[in-house]
Amino acid sequence: VEPDSDDILDRNRGEKFKQWALLQTKHEPEFELAVPTAPVQAPHLKSKGPARALAGKVEMPTNALVQESDDPNVLRSVEVSRTEELQTSRMLLPVTELEQEIVETVLLNPITVICGETGSGKTTQLPQFLFERAFGTKGSLNPGIVAITQPRRVAAVSMANRVGAELGVGSPKVAYKIRYDGNTSPETAIKFMTDGVLLRELANDFLLSKYSVVIVDEAHERSVNTDILIGVLSRVVTLRNNRWKENLQSTSPLRLVIMSATLRVSDFTENKTLFQQQPPVVNVAARQHPVTIHFAKKTSNDYLDEAMAKTIKIHKKLPPGGILVFLTGQAEIESVVKKLNQRFGAKDHLKSQKPKARESKANSNAANGDIEIEEVDLGDTIPPTPELDEDLKEVDSEDSGDESGFEEATIDENSSPMHVLPLYSLLPSDKQLQVFEPAPEGARLVVVATNVAETSLTIPGIRYVIDSGRAKERSYNPQNGMQSFNVSWISKASAAQRAGRAGRTGPGHTYRLYSSAVFENHFEHFAKPEILRMPIEGVVLQMKSMNLDVVNNFPFPTPPNAVGLSMAEKMLSNLGALSNTALTHSQGKSQITELGRSMSLFPVAPRFAKMLVTGFQHGCLPYIIAIVSALSVGDPFIHEEALKNSLNDDDSEDARQAIRKAYFKSQQKFASLGDHTSDLFKVLSAVGAYEYAGGGESFCRANFLRLKAMEEIHKLRAQISYLIQSTYPSINAHFVPKLSPPSETQLKVIRQLITAGFIEQVAVRKDLAEENENAGKKFQSCRGIAYKAIGIEEDVFIHPSSTLFSGEPPGYITFTEVVSTSQPYLKGLTVIDVSWLHKLGKSMCRFSKPVQAPANASLQKSESRREVIVEPHFGPGRGIKLPAVK
Ligand code: CDP
Ligand code: MG
């Protein structure tokens, strides 16, 4: 749809500046801003057309955010000269049509919501609209910087570049700031940043006094950071504007603009805790060409091959037009890009890119720790794609139009080259920007992207979309408390967004690599907000690390469960991450400790974070990393039950006997590390033995280990090591796959570190807990011996699969898991010494009774030195001298 030419004339810039100057001076001063009562639409907006807009006196509602100044020297606009060409292409964007309405609404209201289809120009144009109204320029009524937040670093960098170029000023006037990188200066007027960066700034300057307006972009993505940011800003805006009202001369008000694709805006606008009154919403009309959607007949798990085949087919058979392929992560994307380039890349073009130079740049980024934790691509460790219902693998009944796009306009076999580019968050920014440049003459643009290209970035010239239907999503396993990035189905809303990318320049086609049955049955309508997919302790810890203390009353756009919130706070206190007084945490006011701050840097459940943060002591870090990885992947041992099933009926009895013998031998071998004091040592020694043997299927088969689990543990160890290395360069956490066996001291330290992490999951042998006449009695085996666990009413028992089971029952243990079958069983056990609890979990101890020593002879021997070796509240990087490694 082309806007008619009158329309373009109507939006004459110079004329509008004059109108704005008028609007800012004409009406009577009224400052009833403290608690606004109704959203303000500029009253004249209903009568369209700028010429009529300010005819006559405008009555301003009492709650309008109106800035007054009679001073003729106050700057009211900034002249921008753009090229004719640029100006024309801007005029074609749907937001430009609404420029006046948008600017007026923002000027008059403390909070505005702008809602518009991806690619309508929100991100690139909004900051410019405000800049031209002298926002961000000294001498104006709003000299503070214009901030725009993005959930993704790619978008922050590339949008800063784009806006700088459109304004013809570049950096540092228009700058970006992402973690570990940025080009801002005191000259900066428009600042693109990740939402994480703004949250960190809020921790230091709650009033955001540097800024005059904050635009929270991509709010529909509902990342935890965006949600928290909107919650905080809803309060900051009121505070700042009250202050401004009281002291007009020295401050300016703060405005909040929430921008979103056209999804679920009601989460923000109709949320009474968030905004007492509904903020005005400006809707930007979509300008979208029709897109034909083709479902696959079958849904294959091998979506990489399918995506590649489809790309090649489109390239060979269909008319010119860019292809955008949605995959899930860096590794996948690079492999597809490489293969396509090998076959179809423009040879000259490839040569001119100097692969060596690019490589060294990528490396130096890694060495600088240039990663953002919230965006760490946890790679492909990650379980296979969601299981499909077998039925659904059959032919897709309704829509077998897989080929239909090819029928209509097939061209002769095309032998022109492809211009294949990757696009994902961790790609160096110069490479990211390549997607916006036109492909070389005669070559077809192919962009292989993560869902960064879904709403954040609009790539010009795309006519074909290939949608794998999958994305890597942060998810949380409540069983083991581990967060991971899993490949899972996207939502229907996301699929629609992806499809829409094909209809920007003209009619397009979207090829979905999944059947309509899978789409109907497995796709949610909308993705759940991230805050509901994360362990609540993690969210609380993150907020506390930003000095947001009152978690209980926090205006979350989608609030997590309130009981969960205060339990999380208690748990974090027990872990030592929060300062601990009963009063403060019942009020949600406990504060983060040094330890908690270090823990908050890790994207794992707090108890694992604590083990990792404190785990560097005595050279134990590699073992702790291995244990945390194993716990998060899950049990790698083949169970006795499963073994029975796998014995063949036609095996001779001797052969079966031999297999059983080998099984128990291998189990015993692994369990021998640490003398049956921890189930986690058993898995640690399996990891050690596997790596020592160089991994491989035959080792796993001979030792009754699950190959897949072992491979995943290997990858996760590498990733966590990398994460620690980049967070704390001073600690040597380089990943060395082969572990040397831990010393006796280290084994003890590891048990203490496990205790520190699982301090709430402690069980005591029942007779010791009750101090009856049986207290301290000797038992031969754990069978039938009851334990009392913190927070569990019933008696609990040691699971027969535990390496502790056949020995004497220890007095005190920690456990990683409770399973309920006939009775509650504890799994993942570690023998601990009661004296450790005082130091490792002081807040959880009551010292009313003298503690009875456990009657465990072997334990007594090995625990003759009772002292706690680890320092429970040490974090690295805090100027603490590390104990010597023994
Ligand atoms: O934010 P929203 O999705 O509404 O749109 P936008 O990101 O502001 O993009 C507006 C237009 O600018 C799109 O057509 C983009 O393709 C184009 N653009 C570009 O050509 N080069 C860039 N570096 C960024 C955007
Ligand atoms: Mg945008």
CSV table of N, CA and C and ligand atoms in Angstrom, one decimal, residues 89 93-95 116-127 150 158-163 166 217-218 259-261 284 433 435-437 454-461 501 504, ligand 1:
chain,number,residue,atom,x,y,z
A,89,SER,N,12.0,7.0,1.8
A,89,SER,CA,11.8,5.6,2.4
A,89,SER,C,11.2,5.7,3.8
A,93,LEU,N,7.2,4.3,5.8
A,93,LEU,CA,7.0,3.5,7.0
A,93,LEU,C,5.7,3.9,7.7
A,94,PRO,N,4.9,2.9,8.1
A,94,PRO,CA,3.6,3.2,8.8
A,94,PRO,C,3.7,4.2,10.0
A,95,VAL,N,4.8,4.1,10.7
A,95,VAL,CA,4.8,5.0,11.9
A,95,VAL,C,4.9,6.5,11.5
A,116,GLY,N,2.7,-1.9,17.2
A,116,GLY,CA,2.7,-1.9,15.7
A,116,GLY,C,3.4,-3.1,15.2
A,117,GLU,N,3.0,-3.5,14.0
A,117,GLU,CA,3.6,-4.7,13.4
A,117,GLU,C,5.1,-4.5,13.2
A,118,THR,N,5.8,-5.6,13.3
A,118,THR,CA,7.2,-5.6,13.1
A,118,THR,C,7.6,-5.0,11.7
A,119,GLY,N,8.5,-4.1,11.7
A,119,GLY,CA,9.0,-3.5,10.5
A,119,GLY,C,8.2,-2.2,10.1
A,120,SER,N,7.3,-1.8,11.1
A,120,SER,CA,6.6,-0.6,10.8
A,120,SER,C,7.4,0.7,11.1
A,121,GLY,N,8.6,0.5,11.7
A,121,GLY,CA,9.5,1.7,11.9
A,121,GLY,C,9.5,2.1,13.3
A,122,LYS,N,9.0,1.4,14.2
A,122,LYS,CA,9.0,1.8,15.6
A,122,LYS,C,10.4,2.1,16.1
A,123,THR,N,11.2,1.1,16.1
A,123,THR,CA,12.5,1.2,16.7
A,123,THR,C,13.4,2.3,16.0
A,124,THR,N,13.4,2.3,14.7
A,124,THR,CA,14.3,3.3,14.0
A,124,THR,C,13.7,4.7,14.1
A,125,GLN,N,12.4,4.9,14.1
A,125,GLN,CA,11.8,6.2,13.9
A,125,GLN,C,11.5,6.9,15.2
A,126,LEU,N,11.0,6.2,16.2
A,126,LEU,CA,10.6,6.9,17.5
A,126,LEU,C,11.7,7.7,18.1
A,127,PRO,N,12.9,7.2,18.2
A,127,PRO,CA,14.0,8.0,18.8
A,127,PRO,C,14.2,9.3,17.9
A,150,GLN,N,16.6,-2.8,24.5
A,150,GLN,CA,16.3,-4.0,23.6
A,150,GLN,C,16.6,-5.2,24.4
A,158,SER,N,22.9,-2.7,16.1
A,158,SER,CA,22.6,-2.5,14.7
A,158,SER,C,21.6,-1.3,14.6
A,159,MET,N,20.7,-1.2,15.6
A,159,MET,CA,19.7,0.0,15.6
A,159,MET,C,20.4,1.3,15.8
A,160,ALA,N,21.4,1.3,16.7
A,160,ALA,CA,22.1,2.5,17.0
A,160,ALA,C,22.8,3.0,15.7
A,161,ASN,N,23.4,2.0,15.0
A,161,ASN,CA,24.1,2.3,13.8
A,161,ASN,C,23.1,2.9,12.8
A,162,ARG,N,22.0,2.3,12.6
A,162,ARG,CA,21.0,2.7,11.7
A,162,ARG,C,20.5,4.1,12.0
A,163,VAL,N,20.1,4.3,13.2
A,163,VAL,CA,19.5,5.6,13.5
A,163,VAL,C,20.6,6.7,13.4
A,166,GLU,N,20.7,7.4,9.7
A,166,GLU,CA,19.5,8.1,9.2
A,166,GLU,C,19.5,9.6,9.6
A,217,ASP,N,11.6,-1.3,24.3
A,217,ASP,CA,11.2,-1.9,23.0
A,217,ASP,C,11.0,-3.4,23.1
A,218,GLU,N,10.3,-3.9,22.2
A,218,GLU,CA,10.1,-5.4,22.2
A,218,GLU,C,9.4,-5.9,23.5
A,259,MET,N,7.0,-0.1,23.8
A,259,MET,CA,6.7,-0.5,22.4
A,259,MET,C,6.6,-2.0,22.2
A,260,SER,N,5.7,-2.4,21.4
A,260,SER,CA,5.4,-3.8,21.4
A,260,SER,C,4.9,-4.2,20.0
A,261,ALA,N,5.2,-5.4,19.5
A,261,ALA,CA,4.5,-5.9,18.4
A,261,ALA,C,3.1,-6.1,18.8
A,284,VAL,N,-0.3,1.4,15.5
A,284,VAL,CA,0.3,1.6,14.1
A,284,VAL,C,-0.3,0.6,13.2
A,433,LEU,N,25.7,-6.6,10.8
A,433,LEU,CA,25.2,-5.5,10.0
A,433,LEU,C,25.1,-5.8,8.5
A,435,VAL,N,23.6,-8.1,7.0
A,435,VAL,CA,22.3,-8.5,6.5
A,435,VAL,C,21.5,-7.3,6.0
A,436,PHE,N,21.8,-6.1,6.4
A,436,PHE,CA,21.1,-5.0,5.9
A,436,PHE,C,21.6,-4.5,4.6
A,437,GLU,N,22.8,-5.0,4.2
A,437,GLU,CA,23.4,-4.5,2.9
A,437,GLU,C,22.8,-5.3,1.8
A,454,GLU,N,13.0,-12.5,14.2
A,454,GLU,CA,11.5,-12.6,14.3
A,454,GLU,C,10.8,-11.3,14.5
A,455,THR,N,11.2,-10.5,15.5
A,455,THR,CA,10.7,-9.2,15.6
A,455,THR,C,11.7,-8.1,15.8
A,456,SER,N,12.9,-8.4,16.2
A,456,SER,CA,13.9,-7.3,16.5
A,456,SER,C,14.4,-6.7,15.3
A,457,LEU,N,14.8,-7.5,14.3
A,457,LEU,CA,15.4,-6.9,13.1
A,457,LEU,C,14.6,-7.3,11.9
A,458,THR,N,14.3,-6.3,11.0
A,458,THR,CA,13.6,-6.5,9.8
A,458,THR,C,14.6,-6.5,8.7
A,459,ILE,N,14.8,-7.6,8.0
A,459,ILE,CA,15.8,-7.7,6.9
A,459,ILE,C,15.2,-7.3,5.6
A,460,PRO,N,15.7,-6.4,4.9
A,460,PRO,CA,15.0,-5.9,3.7
A,460,PRO,C,15.1,-7.0,2.6
A,461,GLY,N,14.0,-7.0,1.8
A,461,GLY,CA,14.0,-7.9,0.6
A,461,GLY,C,13.7,-9.3,0.8
A,501,ARG,N,7.4,-12.1,8.1
A,501,ARG,CA,8.6,-11.5,7.5
A,501,ARG,C,8.7,-11.7,6.0
A,504,ARG,N,7.0,-8.4,3.6
A,504,ARG,CA,7.3,-7.0,3.8
A,504,ARG,C,7.4,-6.2,2.5
B,1,CDP,O1,10.8,-1.6,15.1
B,1,CDP,P1,10.0,-2.0,13.9
B,1,CDP,O2,9.9,-3.5,13.8
B,1,CDP,O3,8.6,-1.4,13.9
B,1,CDP,O4,10.7,-1.5,12.6
B,1,CDP,P2,12.2,-1.0,12.4
B,1,CDP,O5,13.1,-2.0,13.0
B,1,CDP,O6,12.3,0.4,12.9
B,1,CDP,O7,12.4,-1.1,10.9
B,1,CDP,C1,11.9,-0.2,9.9
B,1,CDP,C2,12.5,-0.4,8.6
B,1,CDP,O8,13.9,-0.1,8.6
B,1,CDP,C3,12.5,-1.9,8.1
B,1,CDP,O9,12.0,-1.9,6.8
B,1,CDP,C4,13.9,-2.3,8.1
B,1,CDP,O10,14.2,-3.2,7.1
B,1,CDP,C5,14.7,-1.0,7.9
B,1,CDP,N1,16.0,-1.1,8.4
B,1,CDP,C6,17.1,-1.1,7.5
B,1,CDP,O11,16.9,-1.1,6.3
B,1,CDP,N2,18.4,-1.2,8.0
B,1,CDP,C7,18.6,-1.2,9.4
B,1,CDP,N3,19.9,-1.3,9.8
B,1,CDP,C8,17.5,-1.3,10.3
B,1,CDP,C9,16.2,-1.2,9.7
